[in-house]
Amino acid sequence: MLIKNGMIFTMGEMNFEKGDILIKDGKIVDVSENINVDDEYIIDANGATIIPGMIDAHCHLGLIEENMGQEGSNVNEVSDPITPQIRAIDGINPLDGGFKKAVKAGITTVVSGPGSANVIGGSFAAIKTHGICIDDMIVKSPVAMKVAFGENPKRVYKGKNKAPMTRMANAAMLRETIIEAKNYLNKKNIAKEKGEFFEEKLKYEALIPVLNREIPLKAHAHRADDILTAIRIAKEFDLRLTLDHVTEGHLITSHIKKSGYGAIVGPTLSFNSKIELTNRSFKTSVELIKAGVKTAIMTDHPVTNIERLPLCVALTMKEGLSFLEALRTVTIDAASIVGIDDKVGSIEKGKDADIVILDGSPFDIATKTLYTIINGEVVYKAE
């Protein structure tokens, strides 16, 4: 496939006022001002805007299905507050209607996983938004391990008259499980060295990639004190971490910057449904980015519908983000924060050919998606 004559925002080293993109075998093989090759399927973008496929860095797409009620809700296993062994890919339904809406909106990758009912909720997966078999859609799985602070675990398990009922218990149960997993890993390594049988337990096996810093904890934290607790625990055990929601992040920007962890902000286009959302503001992303914190914007679908991700970004621009700063929050910076920027997030040689062609700015409410391309395949074309 050859895409010609588009205004290309690569999110890499160079943008093009009028440029071409050559795709082969699902990958980008060249981006330059004028590419001429024979026998290729050509899309003449004719001055249209071309961006990398957008990324929603935190949602529950396919785990809370449209029009399905309880039968389609697979997002929270509320029988136990510690469930690291749960995997998003075992619950995501690629045939859920939200996937087509994401594709039409130009969202080509989502990071989807368990909700925040549990202290440890299970693993998230980064997946493409087109396909019928989840195994064929995976960018990276597991991509993160969900943990939750604040109101949600307290509320769920107080109703069951069991821990955690306080923020102290949220933190203590997380620490305790991390220590148990470390002890498990040490015993496993010793048994391996001695050539002895070792009985594996899926609960702790799931946490080994976290302990080995292969994937981060994905911390649900709205309130400032919960954000700081997440940072405290990650530093205590030398773990990778992403700060998700970060509703009061603008109140503690210097602390988040000092931590070195990335922030995934949202869902800001939503109702203040609980106390810890009191300080919800579209200024949060602006203040974090100004402070030098790598920041992504997310929908938390279905809290905010997945197709409204560009609108969430547009409303943040009204508070002071430039166009390129805004575009980074749903492309290269989103990819970098979740650890998939080697594959997606920019239009550069060697990366997956996930590309969106639009008739205007992606953050203008009147803009139409002309083409959505995933892995070099046109998966949406405007009529």
XYZ file of C-alpha atoms in Angstrom:
383
model
C 0.000 0.000 0.000
C 1.171 3.499 -0.809
C -0.438 6.535 0.811
C 0.366 9.746 -1.077
C 0.059 13.505 -0.699
C -0.988 13.721 2.931
C -0.085 16.132 5.725
C 1.695 13.618 7.946
C 2.175 14.046 11.687
C 4.574 11.165 12.271
C 5.161 11.829 16.010
C 8.740 10.911 15.171
C 11.663 13.084 14.128
C 10.035 14.754 11.118
C 6.552 15.749 9.966
C 5.586 16.286 6.320
C 3.466 19.056 4.842
C 2.955 16.769 1.851
C 4.315 13.279 2.181
C 3.941 9.603 1.340
C 3.908 6.386 3.359
C 4.879 2.991 1.957
C 3.519 -0.118 3.689
C 4.487 -3.729 3.130
C 3.488 -6.847 5.071
C 1.673 -4.782 7.662
C 4.698 -2.616 8.493
C 5.793 0.893 7.573
C 8.823 0.638 5.293
C 9.266 4.271 4.268
C 7.987 7.766 5.039
C 9.207 10.601 2.834
C 8.163 13.454 0.564
C 7.858 11.502 -2.654
C 7.769 7.740 -3.007
C 7.277 6.145 -6.411
C 6.747 2.399 -6.658
C 4.901 0.249 -9.149
C 2.082 -2.217 -8.611
C 0.983 -0.890 -5.237
C -2.513 -0.171 -3.940
C -2.502 3.634 -3.794
C -4.520 5.890 -1.518
C -4.306 9.520 -2.600
C -4.750 11.442 0.654
C -4.905 14.696 -1.350
C -3.928 17.042 1.476
C -5.803 15.162 4.213
C -4.403 14.902 7.733
C -2.555 11.673 8.528
C -1.752 10.617 12.100
C -0.678 7.417 13.831
C -3.557 5.245 14.981
C -4.729 6.611 18.309
C -4.219 4.685 21.543
C -6.523 4.531 24.556
C -4.116 3.660 27.370
C -6.777 2.586 29.885
C -10.220 1.182 29.196
C -12.395 -1.893 29.598
C -13.334 -2.378 25.957
C -14.776 -5.830 25.345
C -15.009 -6.601 29.063
C -18.157 -4.547 29.600
C -20.161 -5.251 26.469
C -22.839 -3.095 24.893
C -26.507 -4.045 25.361
C -25.627 -7.124 27.409
C -26.245 -6.200 31.054
C -24.820 -8.606 33.611
C -24.118 -11.291 31.016
C -21.767 -8.925 29.203
C -20.010 -7.671 32.346
C -16.730 -9.502 32.889
C -14.687 -6.682 34.322
C -14.562 -7.323 38.096
C -14.114 -10.648 39.887
C -15.530 -9.510 43.226
C -15.187 -12.819 45.058
C -11.627 -12.119 46.240
C -9.698 -8.827 46.637
C -6.444 -10.416 45.413
C -6.777 -11.867 41.880
C -3.518 -11.292 39.932
C -4.073 -14.565 38.046
C -6.989 -13.118 36.078
C -6.176 -12.239 32.455
C -8.058 -9.664 30.394
C -7.664 -11.719 27.213
C -9.877 -14.448 28.709
C -12.788 -12.030 29.091
C -12.557 -9.615 26.144
C -15.156 -10.154 23.415
C -13.747 -8.811 20.116
C -17.264 -8.861 18.640
C -18.523 -6.251 21.094
C -19.910 -3.222 19.240
C -17.451 -0.864 20.901
C -14.629 -2.144 18.707
C -16.246 -0.888 15.490
C -16.837 2.502 17.106
C -13.197 2.671 18.129
C -12.051 1.867 14.582
C -14.326 4.512 13.078
C -12.936 7.079 15.534
C -9.366 6.274 14.503
C -8.466 4.368 17.678
C -6.348 1.409 16.608
C -4.923 0.169 19.911
C -6.464 -0.055 23.368
C -5.105 -1.152 26.721
C -8.014 -3.057 28.217
C -8.321 -4.951 31.460
C -9.992 -5.579 34.810
C -11.781 -2.940 36.844
C -10.889 -1.496 40.218
C -12.995 -3.555 42.629
C -9.965 -5.521 43.814
C -6.682 -4.513 45.424
C -5.029 -6.602 42.693
C -7.389 -7.086 39.774
C -5.406 -9.007 37.143
C -3.477 -8.331 33.964
C -4.262 -5.814 31.228
C -3.601 -6.446 27.543
C -2.688 -4.053 24.745
C -4.724 -5.095 21.706
C -5.622 -3.862 18.239
C -9.249 -2.838 17.747
C -9.914 -4.971 14.667
C -10.301 -8.736 14.633
C -12.476 -11.638 15.689
C -9.911 -13.656 17.681
C -8.256 -11.963 20.640
C -5.057 -13.977 20.169
C -4.583 -12.381 16.733
C -5.173 -8.864 18.097
C -2.594 -8.806 20.892
C 0.142 -6.181 20.858
C 1.392 -7.195 24.306
C -0.138 -9.401 27.003
C 0.317 -9.028 29.843
C 1.110 -5.353 29.469
C 0.436 -4.347 33.101
C -0.934 -5.634 36.401
C -3.971 -3.757 37.730
C -3.941 -2.566 41.338
C -6.441 -0.231 42.973
C -6.329 2.306 45.761
C -9.023 4.454 47.350
C -12.783 4.073 47.404
C -13.552 1.149 45.144
C -11.996 -1.821 46.988
C -13.178 -0.324 50.285
C -16.762 -0.062 49.071
C -16.930 -3.494 47.457
C -15.511 -5.464 50.370
C -17.141 -3.476 53.146
C -20.386 -4.718 51.590
C -19.056 -8.251 52.051
C -17.879 -7.522 55.606
C -14.268 -8.419 54.806
C -10.964 -6.664 54.192
C -10.135 -4.217 52.786
C -12.382 -1.684 54.475
C -9.790 1.093 54.760
C -7.065 2.682 52.650
C -4.567 1.198 55.115
C -5.824 -2.290 54.315
C -5.658 -1.624 50.554
C -1.952 -0.828 50.912
C -1.214 -3.579 53.436
C -2.816 -6.301 51.311
C -0.866 -5.182 48.258
C 2.407 -5.174 50.195
C 1.678 -8.566 51.728
C 0.977 -10.124 48.331
C 4.118 -8.645 46.792
C 6.197 -10.110 49.641
C 4.479 -13.488 49.219
C 5.267 -13.391 45.502
C 8.920 -12.517 46.178
C 9.212 -15.432 48.615
C 7.540 -17.716 46.074
C 9.978 -16.641 43.355
C 12.981 -17.203 45.622
C 11.800 -20.712 46.485
C 11.139 -21.440 42.810
C 14.650 -20.330 41.838
C 16.233 -22.430 44.586
C 14.227 -25.490 43.535
C 15.279 -24.937 39.923
C 18.958 -24.703 40.891
C 18.673 -27.967 42.851
C 16.673 -29.686 40.131
C 13.806 -30.275 42.535
C 10.074 -30.338 41.801
C 8.302 -27.075 42.503
C 4.547 -26.706 42.732
C 3.578 -23.648 40.724
C 0.732 -21.356 41.782
C -0.854 -19.193 39.119
C -1.581 -16.402 41.622
C 2.131 -15.789 42.175
C 3.290 -16.733 38.678
C 1.228 -13.800 37.408
C 3.241 -11.412 39.581
C 6.695 -12.596 38.466
C 6.749 -10.223 35.435
C 6.000 -7.374 37.878
C 8.812 -8.391 40.235
C 11.187 -8.726 37.286
C 10.218 -5.225 36.073
C 8.979 -6.635 32.769
C 5.578 -4.978 33.215
C 4.351 -2.177 35.526
C 1.713 -2.054 38.173
C -1.227 -0.156 36.693
C -2.464 1.848 39.653
C -6.058 3.058 39.892
C -5.577 6.206 41.999
C -7.743 9.325 41.921
C -7.027 11.208 45.148
C -3.669 12.823 45.853
C -2.961 10.652 48.901
C -3.768 7.480 46.938
C -1.433 8.553 44.128
C 1.338 9.080 46.673
C 0.653 5.691 48.301
C 0.976 4.010 44.907
C 4.305 5.769 44.360
C 5.475 4.878 47.880
C 4.806 1.165 47.424
C 6.328 1.001 43.942
C 9.510 2.675 45.210
C 9.578 0.434 48.291
C 9.727 -2.697 46.133
C 11.559 -1.155 43.138
C 8.683 -1.789 40.740
C 7.579 -0.118 37.536
C 4.331 1.832 37.794
C 1.823 3.801 35.776
C -0.497 6.210 37.560
C -3.992 5.820 36.135
C -6.883 8.303 36.530
C -4.692 10.762 38.512
C -7.703 13.001 39.127
C -5.868 15.107 41.709
C -2.523 14.878 39.942
C -2.511 18.626 39.294
C -2.328 19.153 43.074
C 0.939 17.196 43.422
C 2.691 17.689 40.074
C 6.173 18.064 41.596
C 5.853 14.754 43.458
C 4.691 12.901 40.354
C 7.488 14.447 38.301
C 10.045 13.443 40.944
C 8.728 9.859 40.953
C 9.537 9.442 37.263
C 6.297 7.562 36.598
C 3.928 8.298 33.729
C 0.334 9.466 34.155
C -2.758 8.223 32.309
C -5.457 10.819 32.958
C -9.223 10.363 32.878
C -12.041 9.762 32.471
C -12.488 13.529 32.689
C -15.545 13.622 30.400
C -17.755 12.007 33.044
C -20.021 12.660 36.004
C -18.600 13.248 39.510
C -20.066 10.012 40.807
C -17.996 9.723 43.991
C -16.064 11.814 46.489
C -12.598 11.159 45.071
C -13.640 12.813 41.791
C -14.393 16.162 43.449
C -11.351 17.883 41.900
C -11.841 16.414 38.410
C -10.632 18.908 35.803
C -9.442 19.041 32.200
C -6.545 21.116 33.541
C -4.964 18.032 35.143
C -3.238 16.834 31.956
C -2.116 20.377 31.153
C -0.493 20.885 34.551
C 1.209 17.479 34.467
C 2.622 18.047 30.985
C 3.815 21.529 31.955
C 5.609 19.935 34.923
C 7.380 17.509 32.588
C 5.341 14.387 33.382
C 4.806 12.055 30.429
C 1.017 11.966 30.124
C -1.667 10.069 28.245
C -5.410 10.711 28.061
C -7.896 7.851 28.362
C -11.634 7.195 28.307
C -11.971 4.382 30.853
C -14.589 3.036 28.406
C -17.475 2.594 29.013
C -17.305 5.332 31.675
C -16.696 7.607 28.707
C -17.528 5.972 25.388
C -14.422 4.896 23.489
C -15.235 6.966 20.378
C -15.102 10.156 22.487
C -11.365 9.903 23.105
C -10.626 12.676 20.553
C -13.235 14.879 22.261
C -11.557 14.324 25.633
C -8.306 15.517 24.078
C -10.018 18.525 22.461
C -11.448 19.651 25.798
C -7.966 19.419 27.299
C -6.639 21.590 24.472
C -9.127 24.272 25.530
C -7.258 24.377 28.858
C -3.889 25.055 27.242
C -2.385 22.078 25.378
C -0.913 22.715 21.948
C -1.970 20.482 19.052
C 1.228 18.433 19.084
C 1.216 18.091 22.873
C -2.366 16.887 22.651
C -1.644 14.432 19.850
C 1.211 12.925 21.856
C -1.199 12.003 24.677
C -3.009 9.511 22.432
C -0.108 8.397 20.246
C 3.594 8.171 21.091
C 3.420 9.160 24.768
C 0.518 6.802 25.417
C 2.511 4.018 23.739
C 5.652 4.864 25.691
C 3.919 4.923 29.072
C 2.424 1.464 28.589
C 5.581 0.037 26.996
C 4.483 -0.636 23.411
C 6.194 2.261 21.627
C 8.479 -0.181 19.798
C 5.433 -1.257 17.778
C 2.879 1.564 17.724
C 2.408 5.260 18.491
C 4.228 6.845 15.562
C 4.536 6.622 11.788
C 8.112 5.407 11.493
C 9.977 2.758 9.564
C 9.603 -0.699 11.094
C 6.499 0.021 13.157
C 3.055 -1.480 12.686
C 1.166 0.247 9.872
C -1.594 1.664 12.082
C -2.581 4.899 10.353
C -5.579 7.224 10.341
C -6.460 9.561 7.469
C -8.825 12.421 8.352
C -10.402 15.373 6.552
C -9.278 17.772 9.289
C -7.822 17.938 12.792
C -8.505 14.769 14.809
C -9.676 17.022 17.645
C -12.250 18.987 15.653
C -15.702 17.587 16.411
C -16.727 17.967 12.750
C -13.743 16.020 11.373
C -14.493 12.759 9.606
C -12.312 9.680 9.529
C -11.640 8.853 5.880
C -9.567 5.703 6.438
C -8.492 3.644 9.416
C -5.640 1.272 8.647
C -4.498 -1.440 11.081
C -1.494 -3.652 10.355
C -1.526 -2.352 6.784
C -5.160 -3.289 6.173
C -7.953 -0.808 5.507
C -10.454 -1.674 8.242
C -12.659 1.428 7.848
C -13.367 3.634 4.853
C -15.809 6.529 4.842
C -18.738 6.083 2.507
